[in-house]
Structure formats: structure tokens, C-alpha cells
Short mmCIF file of C-alpha atoms in Angstrom, two decimals:
data_model
loop_
_atom_site.label_atom_id
_atom_site.label_comp_id
_atom_site.label_asym_id
_atom_site.label_seq_id
_atom_site.Cartn_x
_atom_site.Cartn_y
_atom_site.Cartn_z
CA MET A 1 -13.39 -62.76 59.79
CA ARG A 2 -15.14 -61.11 57.14
CA ALA A 3 -12.81 -58.57 55.60
CA TRP A 4 -13.81 -59.27 52.25
CA LEU A 5 -15.80 -56.43 51.07
CA THR A 6 -13.32 -54.12 49.54
CA PRO A 7 -10.86 -56.65 48.01
CA LEU A 8 -13.81 -58.62 46.46
CA LEU A 9 -14.86 -55.27 44.75
CA ALA A 10 -11.62 -54.53 43.49
CA LEU A 11 -11.23 -57.92 42.11
CA LEU A 12 -14.66 -58.13 40.89
CA SER A 13 -14.22 -54.89 39.09
CA VAL A 14 -11.64 -56.51 36.94
CA SER A 15 -13.35 -59.89 36.49
CA ALA A 16 -16.62 -58.55 35.38
CA SER A 17 -15.02 -56.65 32.23
CA ALA A 18 -16.80 -59.41 30.48
CA PHE A 19 -20.35 -58.50 31.46
CA ALA A 20 -21.07 -55.24 29.57
CA ALA A 21 -24.15 -56.99 28.67
CA PRO A 22 -25.99 -60.04 29.18
CA SER A 23 -24.68 -63.32 27.45
CA PRO A 24 -27.02 -65.94 26.13
CA GLY A 25 -28.61 -67.92 28.88
CA ALA A 26 -27.39 -65.43 31.61
CA SER A 27 -29.42 -64.94 34.89
CA GLY A 28 -30.86 -61.73 35.11
CA PRO A 29 -29.29 -58.67 33.44
CA ALA A 30 -25.49 -57.50 32.93
CA ILE A 31 -24.27 -55.68 36.23
CA HIS A 32 -21.98 -52.77 35.67
CA LEU A 33 -19.91 -52.20 38.82
CA PRO A 34 -19.10 -48.35 39.58
CA THR A 35 -15.63 -46.92 37.99
CA TRP A 36 -12.70 -47.18 39.90
CA SER A 37 -13.05 -43.21 41.02
CA GLN A 38 -16.53 -43.97 42.15
CA GLN A 39 -15.46 -47.04 44.24
CA ILE A 40 -12.95 -44.95 45.90
CA ALA A 41 -15.41 -42.40 46.77
CA LEU A 42 -17.91 -45.13 47.83
CA ARG A 43 -15.00 -46.54 50.36
CA GLU A 44 -14.15 -42.95 51.49
CA SER A 45 -17.86 -42.58 52.34
CA TRP A 46 -17.82 -45.86 54.53
CA LEU A 47 -14.52 -44.92 56.16
CA VAL A 48 -16.40 -41.63 57.90
CA GLN A 49 -18.72 -44.35 59.67
CA ARG A 50 -16.29 -46.64 60.35
CA HIS A 51 -14.07 -44.25 61.86
CA ALA A 52 -16.86 -43.14 64.25
CA MET A 53 -17.16 -46.86 65.70
CA ILE A 54 -13.47 -47.05 66.85
CA LEU A 55 -13.49 -45.37 70.02
CA ASP A 56 -15.97 -47.43 71.69
CA MET A 57 -14.09 -50.54 70.16
CA MET A 58 -10.96 -49.46 71.60
CA ARG A 59 -12.48 -49.02 74.97
CA ARG A 60 -14.15 -52.30 74.96
CA HIS A 61 -10.85 -54.04 73.99
CA HIS A 62 -9.02 -51.86 76.83
CA ILE A 63 -6.50 -50.16 74.12
CA ASP A 64 -5.89 -46.55 74.53
CA MET A 65 -3.81 -46.01 71.65
CA TRP A 66 -3.81 -47.98 68.43
CA ILE A 67 -1.15 -47.64 66.13
CA VAL A 68 -1.07 -48.91 62.38
CA VAL A 69 2.48 -48.89 60.42
CA ASN A 70 2.55 -48.76 56.72
CA GLU A 71 5.97 -49.69 55.19
CA GLU A 72 7.32 -48.22 51.86
CA PHE A 73 6.02 -50.73 48.80
CA HIS A 74 4.90 -53.11 51.69
CA ASP A 75 1.35 -51.79 52.76
CA ASP A 76 -0.17 -53.15 56.02
CA PRO A 77 -3.40 -55.18 55.20
CA LEU A 78 -5.06 -52.52 57.66
CA THR A 79 -4.24 -49.53 55.85
CA GLN A 80 -7.00 -49.84 53.03
CA PHE A 81 -9.61 -50.31 56.00
CA ILE A 82 -8.30 -47.66 58.32
CA ALA A 83 -7.03 -44.82 56.01
CA PRO A 84 -8.17 -43.77 52.33
CA PRO A 85 -7.36 -46.12 49.56
CA ARG A 86 -4.42 -44.54 48.02
CA PRO A 87 -0.99 -45.26 47.32
CA TYR A 88 1.37 -44.91 50.21
CA THR A 89 4.73 -44.40 49.47
CA GLY A 90 6.40 -42.64 52.44
CA ASN A 91 9.08 -44.46 53.81
CA ARG A 92 6.95 -45.16 56.86
CA ASP A 93 3.74 -43.83 57.30
CA ILE A 94 1.77 -44.40 60.93
CA PHE A 95 -1.44 -43.85 61.73
CA LEU A 96 -2.45 -43.32 65.34
CA PHE A 97 -5.98 -43.72 66.91
CA ILE A 98 -5.87 -42.07 70.53
CA ASP A 99 -8.44 -42.22 73.08
CA THR A 100 -8.29 -38.75 74.89
CA GLY A 101 -10.61 -39.65 77.66
CA THR A 102 -13.46 -37.76 76.23
CA SER A 103 -12.70 -38.26 72.45
CA LEU A 104 -10.84 -39.78 69.48
CA ARG A 105 -7.70 -38.37 67.99
CA LYS A 106 -6.79 -39.70 64.75
CA ILE A 107 -3.26 -38.77 63.41
CA ALA A 108 -1.36 -39.61 60.37
CA VAL A 109 2.33 -39.14 60.58
CA THR A 110 3.23 -39.29 56.92
CA GLY A 111 6.53 -38.31 55.11
CA TYR A 112 4.75 -35.68 53.04
CA ALA A 113 1.33 -34.01 53.09
CA GLU A 114 -1.82 -35.87 51.32
CA GLU A 115 -4.91 -34.00 50.84
CA ASN A 116 -6.86 -37.20 51.02
CA VAL A 117 -5.40 -38.13 54.19
CA GLN A 118 -5.94 -34.89 55.90
CA ARG A 119 -9.65 -35.22 55.23
CA PHE A 120 -9.81 -38.10 57.90
CA PHE A 121 -6.76 -37.49 60.00
CA GLU A 122 -4.96 -34.74 61.72
CA SER A 123 -1.73 -34.06 59.27
CA GLU A 124 0.24 -31.18 58.88
CA ASP A 125 0.91 -29.57 55.62
CA ASP A 126 4.57 -29.58 56.49
CA PRO A 127 4.86 -32.94 58.41
CA LYS A 128 7.09 -33.18 61.48
CA PRO A 129 9.39 -36.27 61.59
CA ALA A 130 7.75 -39.36 63.47
CA ASP A 131 10.87 -39.05 65.77
CA GLN A 132 9.41 -35.72 67.23
CA VAL A 133 5.59 -36.72 67.21
CA LEU A 134 5.16 -39.96 68.52
CA PRO A 135 7.29 -39.25 71.80
CA ALA A 136 5.36 -36.36 72.22
CA LEU A 137 2.02 -37.98 71.99
CA TYR A 138 3.59 -40.87 74.29
CA THR A 139 4.06 -38.06 76.87
CA GLN A 140 0.96 -35.99 76.57
CA TYR A 141 -1.24 -39.25 77.05
CA HIS A 142 0.65 -41.67 78.70
CA PRO A 143 -1.48 -44.71 77.16
CA GLN A 144 -1.44 -47.94 79.36
CA HIS A 145 -2.31 -50.13 76.62
CA ILE A 146 -0.83 -49.48 73.19
CA GLY A 147 -2.47 -51.66 70.46
CA LEU A 148 -0.26 -53.22 67.66
CA SER A 149 -0.87 -55.81 64.97
CA MET A 150 0.95 -58.64 66.73
CA ASN A 151 0.47 -62.10 67.96
CA GLY A 152 -2.85 -62.59 66.46
CA LYS A 153 -4.09 -65.69 65.16
CA ARG A 154 -4.69 -64.29 61.79
CA GLY A 155 -2.37 -62.79 59.00
CA VAL A 156 -4.00 -59.36 59.41
CA GLU A 157 -3.77 -59.20 63.11
CA ARG A 158 0.04 -59.70 63.17
CA SER A 159 1.20 -57.83 60.12
CA LEU A 160 3.39 -55.24 62.08
CA THR A 161 6.90 -56.08 61.04
CA HIS A 162 10.01 -56.72 63.14
CA ASP A 163 11.63 -53.37 61.91
CA SER A 164 8.65 -51.49 62.80
CA TYR A 165 8.26 -52.99 66.30
CA LEU A 166 11.71 -51.88 67.12
CA TYR A 167 11.26 -48.61 65.55
CA LEU A 168 8.10 -47.70 68.07
CA ALA A 169 9.75 -49.21 70.86
CA LYS A 170 12.65 -46.74 70.39
CA THR A 171 10.65 -43.70 69.21
CA LEU A 172 8.04 -43.75 71.43
CA GLY A 173 10.55 -43.36 74.20
CA PRO A 174 11.66 -45.04 77.52
CA GLY A 175 9.04 -47.58 78.91
CA ALA A 176 6.66 -47.33 76.09
CA GLU A 177 7.40 -51.09 75.03
CA ALA A 178 6.01 -52.25 78.51
CA HIS A 179 2.53 -50.84 77.34
CA PHE A 180 2.53 -52.78 73.89
CA VAL A 181 -0.29 -55.01 73.63
CA PRO A 182 -2.03 -57.02 70.66
CA ALA A 183 -4.71 -55.33 68.95
CA ALA A 184 -6.06 -58.60 67.45
CA GLY A 185 -9.34 -58.55 69.38
CA LEU A 186 -9.83 -54.54 68.11
CA ILE A 187 -8.86 -55.61 64.76
CA GLU A 188 -11.22 -58.64 64.76
CA GLU A 189 -14.28 -56.49 65.54
CA TYR A 190 -13.28 -53.58 63.37
CA LEU A 191 -13.07 -55.71 60.23
CA ASP A 192 -16.13 -57.99 61.05
CA THR A 193 -18.43 -55.14 61.67
CA ARG A 194 -20.57 -54.10 58.81
CA ILE A 195 -22.46 -50.88 58.31
CA PRO A 196 -25.87 -50.54 56.96
CA ASP A 197 -24.37 -48.40 53.74
CA GLU A 198 -22.62 -51.47 52.55
CA PHE A 199 -25.18 -53.64 52.08
CA SER A 200 -26.21 -52.47 48.62
CA THR A 201 -22.85 -52.85 47.32
CA TYR A 202 -22.56 -56.36 48.84
CA LYS A 203 -25.84 -57.45 47.09
CA THR A 204 -24.47 -56.32 44.07
CA LEU A 205 -21.06 -58.38 44.44
CA ILE A 206 -23.18 -61.41 45.41
CA GLU A 207 -25.17 -61.03 42.23
CA LEU A 208 -22.27 -60.67 39.97
CA THR A 209 -20.56 -63.67 41.75
CA ASP A 210 -23.86 -65.86 41.01
CA GLN A 211 -23.34 -64.49 37.29
CA LEU A 212 -19.83 -65.21 37.13
CA THR A 213 -20.07 -68.72 38.47
CA ARG A 214 -23.00 -69.51 36.08
CA ARG A 215 -21.27 -68.47 33.10
CA ALA A 216 -17.78 -70.10 34.06
CA PHE A 217 -19.73 -73.58 34.49
CA SER A 218 -21.89 -73.26 31.32
CA ASN A 219 -21.38 -74.51 27.88
CA GLU A 220 -20.63 -71.17 26.79
CA VAL A 221 -17.24 -71.64 28.41
CA VAL A 222 -16.77 -75.50 29.17
CA THR A 223 -16.47 -78.02 26.43
CA PRO A 224 -16.90 -81.47 28.12
CA GLY A 225 -13.89 -83.63 27.65
CA LYS A 226 -11.41 -80.60 26.59
CA THR A 227 -11.70 -77.82 28.83
CA THR A 228 -9.31 -77.73 31.98
CA VAL A 229 -10.01 -76.01 35.25
CA GLY A 230 -7.09 -73.65 34.26
CA ASP A 231 -9.05 -72.74 31.22
CA VAL A 232 -12.03 -71.76 33.49
CA ARG A 233 -9.74 -69.84 35.99
CA ASP A 234 -7.75 -67.92 33.23
CA GLY A 235 -10.08 -67.65 30.40
CA SER A 236 -12.23 -64.61 31.24
CA THR A 237 -10.35 -62.72 28.36
CA THR A 238 -9.40 -65.42 26.16
CA ARG A 239 -12.14 -67.87 26.04
CA TRP A 240 -15.17 -65.70 27.37
CA GLY A 241 -14.03 -62.61 25.33
CA SER A 242 -16.58 -59.49 25.62
CA THR A 243 -20.17 -59.77 25.10
CA THR A 244 -20.24 -56.06 23.74
#
């Protein structure tokens, strides 16, 4: 599974702080990553295109309703890939994708209104509680297959907590639990699928990774017989310093 691009972008934005200018012997010019605000805007632009792929994917995996539950201070790892990259501090934020038969409905059930979420999901200014919204949607659409993050082979495919499972089973209404199915196949395809607009950023990250690797194993950082693996791993700010 190649769900690497977003977290790698965040990781390298920190690691690349030493690359304000090319160091002696560096391969190629220094690479400047976008600011954090620019990164968020970039990721949100990708989200528009990624959401456009979901309906066909749901139908291929025979899922009528896909639900992702984000717990307070315990983000589901899928959240940053299906929702705007923002802090989520509601007690329990729920994101639903529903195949209406003719189109895809995207609904966010949150504890409070969030303007950025409203750009991508149906979300009221005065949100109704989930115990009102979820049973109404279940009754309206009667989904035969409700995809949840459970029973997958990889962590991101089985991230639904036990409490959230019980909550959905109770809140959606009688009989809903019988329609719960693993969404592992859908999740894997969604995370594995790249869009063309990601390529330039991917190329930048690969080039920066190459520069970081070359520098980490160069004599600028490594003193034979003295430098340890821990020094290389932890020395981006202490040993490497800034090249400005």
C-alpha cells in the first residue's frame, strides 16, 4: 500500500530545515518545500479529485455506505486522506460517503460547524447530533453493505475502535449491524490510487530524500570510527546545523 505521500510531505518539511542552501558537495540545488499553509492548500486541491473517484470505487467493492469515525484526540489514520487536513477535536466526528443510486453524498456529522469541512461535505452550521442524523440516513437509503475499517490485513484497514463499532451498531438502528462489512478493499484502492497532480510533489520529495541521504552518509556528517547510527539519525539539528 502506497499511502505515503501526505505523511512523507509533513516529515520532510521538518527534516529539510537544514536545506536552506546547498551544502558543499551536495547533489543539485537546495530544495525548498512549500510552507505548511501551502501544503494544506495543495492537499485540499488533491482531495477534490480524490473524492471524485470514490463512487466508482465503492461500486466496485459493493459498498453502499462508507463510514469513517474519528475519535477525539485519536484520529483515524484515514481522516487525513478523506477529509481536510485540520485538527479534529469533536468527541466523535463521523464522515459518510453514500451511494444514492445516482450520485455520491458526502456528509460530515461533527460536534461543531467547521468551514473547511463544509467545503467538502454536507455539514450544517448548527449540527444535529449523530443519534438523529445516522438513523435518518440509514432509513432513507437502506444500505445493504456498510463499509467500515475492520478486519483488514493492515492497520489503516482495521482502525475502527470497538466503542465506535458498538456506537454505530446502536445508533444506526435495528438491523444495521447485520449489514456491516469490511471496507479493506475500498480503503486499499483509495489509498493506492495516485492522481496526476501529485506527481510533481512526489518528484520533489524523492529529490529531497536523495539529498538528505547523500548528506547523512557524507564526511560532512560522518566521522569514521566515531559517528554512530544514532548520531546520524538524531543529528539533523545538532550536528548538521543550518547551511544558511
